[in-house]
Amino acid sequence: DAGVIQSPRHEVTEMGQEVTLRCKPISGHNSLFWYRQTMMRGLELLIYFNNNVPIDDSGMPEDRFSAKMPNASFSTLKIQPSEPRDSAVYFCASSRNSGSGTDTQYFGPGTRLTVL
Amino acid sequence: AQRVTQPEKLLSVFKGAPVELKCNYSYSGSPELFWYVQYSRQRLQLLLRHISRESIKGFTADLNKGETSFHLKKPFAQEEDSAMYYCALKNTGFQKLVFGTGTRLLVSP
C-alpha cells in the first residue's frame, strides 16, 4: 500500500485564487483527518470524517475553508478565496475506526501551500 | 479545553547524551497521550503511546497524571534521532488528536 496519498505536493498561488487539496486515504480506512501545520501554531486539526460524514469541523478557520468526502477513497479541502495567511503545510491522515478509539492515524506527505 | 504544551522549540544535544523532550497537558477527562515523530523528508508517524508502555528506538515516555506530563526520554541520543517530535493527546474512546507545537531535536556528532 502506498499509504495516504496527497496532491499536489506543492502549490503556489496568488491571493484570491481558489485552491483545492486532494487526499486518498489508505484502502479500508474509514476515518479521514485534515490538519494544518504552521510554525506558530504547530499541527491543528481542521476537520475529520467517519464513513464519509463530517464529524467535527470546529477547527476549520472560517467560511473560506470547506472539505468534502464524496466517497471512501477521496477527500478535498478547498480554500476560496485564498489569503497569504493560509500558507502552511496541509496534512491528510486516515485510520481504521474500530470504535475503540485506539486506532493509529497514518499521515500523508502533506501539501505545502504558498499564497502570494 | 484540551491543550498540549511543548516548551522547547529546539533541543540540541551531542551524540550519546541523554535526551528529554518535555510535554505537559491540560485535560479534565481521561486522556491518552502519544508521541509522533517526523524525520527529514518523511511522513509524520506514531512513535509511541502511553497505553502501550513500550520502548521504541530506545525512547520511553511515562504518563504522570499528578504533574500532567508525558516527557519523552532516551538515555543515549543518536544522530538518527534528529527529527521533529510532537506530543499529542486525545480523549479515551474518541478520535480527535490535539497536538503540541513540536520540538526539533538536533543530535550532533
Short mmCIF file of C-alpha atoms in Angstrom, two decimals:
data_model
loop_
_atom_site.label_atom_id
_atom_site.label_comp_id
_atom_site.label_asym_id
_atom_site.label_seq_id
_atom_site.Cartn_x
_atom_site.Cartn_y
_atom_site.Cartn_z
CA ASP A 1 0.00 0.00 0.00
CA ALA A 2 1.29 3.45 -0.91
CA GLY A 3 -0.15 4.90 2.24
CA VAL A 4 -2.12 8.11 2.30
CA ILE A 5 -1.72 9.98 -0.97
CA GLN A 6 -1.94 13.74 -1.23
CA SER A 7 -1.84 16.01 -4.24
CA PRO A 8 -0.40 18.34 -5.17
CA ARG A 9 2.75 18.17 -3.05
CA HIS A 10 3.41 21.84 -3.58
CA GLU A 11 1.06 24.61 -4.56
CA VAL A 12 1.89 28.24 -5.18
CA THR A 13 -0.97 30.58 -5.89
CA GLU A 14 -1.92 34.20 -5.73
CA MET A 15 -4.15 35.78 -3.15
CA GLY A 16 -7.79 35.48 -4.09
CA GLN A 17 -7.43 32.29 -6.10
CA GLU A 18 -9.24 29.06 -5.29
CA VAL A 19 -7.09 26.22 -4.01
CA THR A 20 -8.10 22.56 -3.90
CA LEU A 21 -6.09 19.99 -2.00
CA ARG A 22 -6.73 16.30 -2.52
CA CYS A 23 -6.37 13.21 -0.39
CA LYS A 24 -6.73 9.48 -0.95
CA PRO A 25 -6.85 7.55 2.34
CA ILE A 26 -5.47 4.07 2.88
CA SER A 27 -7.81 1.46 1.48
CA GLY A 28 -10.06 0.07 4.20
CA HIS A 29 -9.71 3.09 6.47
CA ASN A 30 -12.98 4.77 7.27
CA SER A 31 -11.78 7.84 9.13
CA LEU A 32 -10.08 10.77 7.46
CA PHE A 33 -8.50 13.84 9.03
CA TRP A 34 -7.27 17.17 7.65
CA TYR A 35 -4.57 19.04 9.58
CA ARG A 36 -2.74 22.33 9.05
CA GLN A 37 0.85 22.81 10.18
CA THR A 38 2.38 26.25 10.76
CA MET A 39 5.45 27.40 12.62
CA MET A 40 3.42 29.43 15.07
CA ARG A 41 0.61 27.02 15.86
CA GLY A 42 2.06 23.61 15.03
CA LEU A 43 -0.37 20.92 13.91
CA GLU A 44 -4.05 21.77 14.12
CA LEU A 45 -6.96 19.51 13.28
CA LEU A 46 -9.25 21.23 10.78
CA ILE A 47 -11.92 18.59 10.23
CA TYR A 48 -12.43 14.85 10.32
CA PHE A 49 -14.80 12.38 8.71
CA ASN A 50 -16.12 8.99 9.73
CA ASN A 51 -17.59 6.88 6.93
CA ASN A 52 -17.55 9.96 4.65
CA VAL A 53 -19.57 12.04 7.12
CA PRO A 54 -18.03 15.15 8.71
CA ILE A 55 -17.90 14.62 12.47
CA ASP A 56 -16.04 17.65 13.79
CA ASP A 57 -15.29 20.75 11.76
CA SER A 58 -14.66 23.05 14.69
CA GLY A 59 -11.07 23.56 13.56
CA MET A 60 -12.00 24.99 10.18
CA PRO A 61 -10.78 28.58 10.46
CA GLU A 62 -13.53 30.33 8.55
CA ASP A 63 -16.06 30.04 5.76
CA ARG A 64 -13.36 30.29 3.13
CA PHE A 65 -12.44 26.71 4.03
CA SER A 66 -14.58 23.75 3.01
CA ALA A 67 -13.98 20.00 2.93
CA LYS A 68 -15.80 17.16 1.27
CA MET A 69 -15.57 13.42 1.17
CA PRO A 70 -17.77 12.20 -1.68
CA ASN A 71 -16.66 8.58 -1.27
CA ALA A 72 -14.46 6.37 0.88
CA SER A 73 -11.39 6.86 -1.28
CA PHE A 74 -11.29 10.60 -1.85
CA SER A 75 -11.46 13.87 0.02
CA THR A 76 -10.86 17.50 -0.87
CA LEU A 77 -10.03 20.59 1.14
CA LYS A 78 -10.88 23.80 -0.65
CA ILE A 79 -9.89 27.37 0.16
CA GLN A 80 -11.78 30.10 -1.64
CA PRO A 81 -10.58 32.81 -1.78
CA SER A 82 -7.07 32.07 -0.56
CA GLU A 83 -5.09 34.54 1.53
CA PRO A 84 -1.36 34.77 2.38
CA ARG A 85 -2.06 33.70 5.98
CA ASP A 86 -3.29 30.36 4.63
CA SER A 87 0.26 29.48 3.67
CA ALA A 88 1.09 26.28 5.55
CA VAL A 89 1.57 22.55 5.12
CA TYR A 90 -1.72 20.70 4.97
CA PHE A 91 -1.73 17.07 6.05
CA CYS A 92 -4.29 14.40 5.49
CA ALA A 93 -4.40 11.33 7.73
CA SER A 94 -6.55 8.23 7.83
CA SER A 95 -7.32 5.48 10.31
CA ARG A 96 -9.41 2.38 10.64
CA ASN A 97 -12.10 3.35 13.09
CA SER A 98 -12.74 0.18 15.06
CA GLY A 99 -14.82 2.06 17.59
CA SER A 100 -12.27 1.63 20.36
CA GLY A 101 -10.66 5.00 19.76
CA THR A 102 -7.22 3.40 19.83
CA ASP A 103 -6.64 3.29 16.08
CA THR A 104 -3.44 4.78 14.75
CA GLN A 105 -3.63 7.70 12.35
CA TYR A 106 -1.43 7.38 9.27
CA PHE A 107 -0.31 10.61 7.71
CA GLY A 108 0.20 11.63 4.12
CA PRO A 109 3.27 13.52 2.91
CA GLY A 110 1.49 16.85 3.07
CA THR A 111 0.82 19.67 0.63
CA ARG A 112 2.93 22.79 1.05
CA LEU A 113 0.73 25.74 0.14
CA THR A 114 2.16 29.19 -0.55
CA VAL A 115 -0.24 32.04 -1.17
CA LEU A 116 1.47 35.13 -2.55
CA ALA B 1 -10.17 22.78 26.98
CA GLN B 2 -7.61 20.32 25.82
CA ARG B 3 -4.11 21.70 25.46
CA VAL B 4 -0.67 20.25 24.89
CA THR B 5 2.42 22.30 25.67
CA GLN B 6 5.89 21.59 24.41
CA PRO B 7 8.00 24.38 25.90
CA GLU B 8 11.10 23.85 23.78
CA LYS B 9 11.10 24.61 20.08
CA LEU B 10 14.63 23.31 19.68
CA LEU B 11 16.68 20.89 21.71
CA SER B 12 20.28 20.42 20.70
CA VAL B 13 22.43 17.67 22.23
CA PHE B 14 25.56 15.72 21.43
CA LYS B 15 25.56 12.10 20.42
CA GLY B 16 25.50 9.85 23.45
CA ALA B 17 23.95 12.46 25.73
CA PRO B 18 20.61 11.86 27.46
CA VAL B 19 17.55 13.44 25.93
CA GLU B 20 14.31 14.59 27.49
CA LEU B 21 11.64 16.26 25.39
CA LYS B 22 9.07 17.87 27.61
CA CYS B 23 5.32 17.64 27.20
CA ASN B 24 2.67 18.95 29.53
CA TYR B 25 -1.03 18.76 29.01
CA SER B 26 -4.25 20.13 30.39
CA TYR B 27 -7.34 17.99 30.22
CA SER B 28 -10.01 17.15 32.75
CA GLY B 29 -11.06 13.79 31.39
CA SER B 30 -9.20 10.54 30.80
CA PRO B 31 -6.55 11.34 28.24
CA GLU B 32 -4.47 9.16 26.02
CA LEU B 33 -1.04 10.56 25.23
CA PHE B 34 1.12 9.96 22.18
CA TRP B 35 4.45 10.94 20.71
CA TYR B 36 4.68 11.38 16.95
CA VAL B 37 7.93 11.89 15.04
CA GLN B 38 8.72 13.40 11.67
CA TYR B 39 12.15 12.64 10.25
CA SER B 40 13.55 14.78 7.46
CA ARG B 41 11.65 14.20 4.22
CA GLN B 42 9.45 11.56 5.82
CA ARG B 43 5.87 11.44 6.95
CA LEU B 44 4.67 12.12 10.43
CA GLN B 45 4.42 8.78 12.19
CA LEU B 46 3.45 7.42 15.56
CA LEU B 47 6.43 6.79 17.82
CA LEU B 48 4.73 5.52 20.94
CA ARG B 49 1.59 5.78 23.05
CA HIS B 50 1.34 5.73 26.80
CA ILE B 51 -1.11 2.85 27.00
CA SER B 52 1.38 0.53 25.32
CA ARG B 53 4.11 1.20 27.88
CA GLU B 54 6.68 0.29 25.28
CA SER B 55 10.16 1.41 24.33
CA ILE B 56 10.56 2.34 20.69
CA LYS B 57 14.01 3.09 19.25
CA GLY B 58 15.23 3.45 22.81
CA PHE B 59 12.64 6.08 23.66
CA THR B 60 10.27 5.81 26.60
CA ALA B 61 7.61 8.09 27.99
CA ASP B 62 5.74 7.84 31.26
CA LEU B 63 2.40 9.45 31.89
CA ASN B 64 2.50 11.41 35.14
CA LYS B 65 -1.06 12.38 35.93
CA GLY B 66 -0.05 14.32 39.03
CA GLU B 67 2.24 16.60 37.04
CA THR B 68 0.14 16.26 33.87
CA SER B 69 3.27 15.44 31.92
CA PHE B 70 4.33 12.92 29.30
CA HIS B 71 8.01 13.60 28.75
CA LEU B 72 9.91 11.61 26.12
CA LYS B 73 13.26 10.25 27.21
CA LYS B 74 16.23 8.43 25.77
CA PRO B 75 19.39 7.69 27.75
CA PHE B 76 21.82 7.96 24.83
CA ALA B 77 20.88 10.06 21.80
CA GLN B 78 21.90 9.01 18.31
CA GLU B 79 22.34 11.21 15.25
CA GLU B 80 19.46 9.43 13.53
CA ASP B 81 17.16 10.63 16.31
CA SER B 82 17.32 14.13 14.84
CA ALA B 83 13.75 14.96 13.88
CA MET B 84 10.66 16.92 14.81
CA TYR B 85 8.76 15.45 17.76
CA TYR B 86 5.12 16.14 18.53
CA CYS B 87 3.28 15.28 21.69
CA ALA B 88 -0.44 14.65 21.21
CA LEU B 89 -3.48 14.00 23.37
CA LYS B 90 -6.93 12.62 22.85
CA ASN B 91 -9.87 11.66 24.96
CA THR B 92 -10.15 7.93 25.59
CA GLY B 93 -12.56 6.38 23.15
CA PHE B 94 -12.53 9.32 20.78
CA GLN B 95 -10.52 10.05 17.68
CA LYS B 96 -9.66 13.74 17.76
CA LEU B 97 -5.97 14.36 18.38
CA VAL B 98 -4.66 17.62 19.82
CA PHE B 99 -1.01 18.25 19.07
CA GLY B 100 1.61 20.38 20.72
CA THR B 101 3.67 22.80 18.66
CA GLY B 102 6.55 20.36 18.39
CA THR B 103 10.19 20.22 19.44
CA ARG B 104 13.01 19.88 16.96
CA LEU B 105 15.69 17.55 18.27
CA LEU B 106 19.13 18.02 16.81
CA VAL B 107 21.76 15.45 17.71
CA SER B 108 25.28 16.48 16.78
CA PRO B 109 28.23 14.13 16.36
#
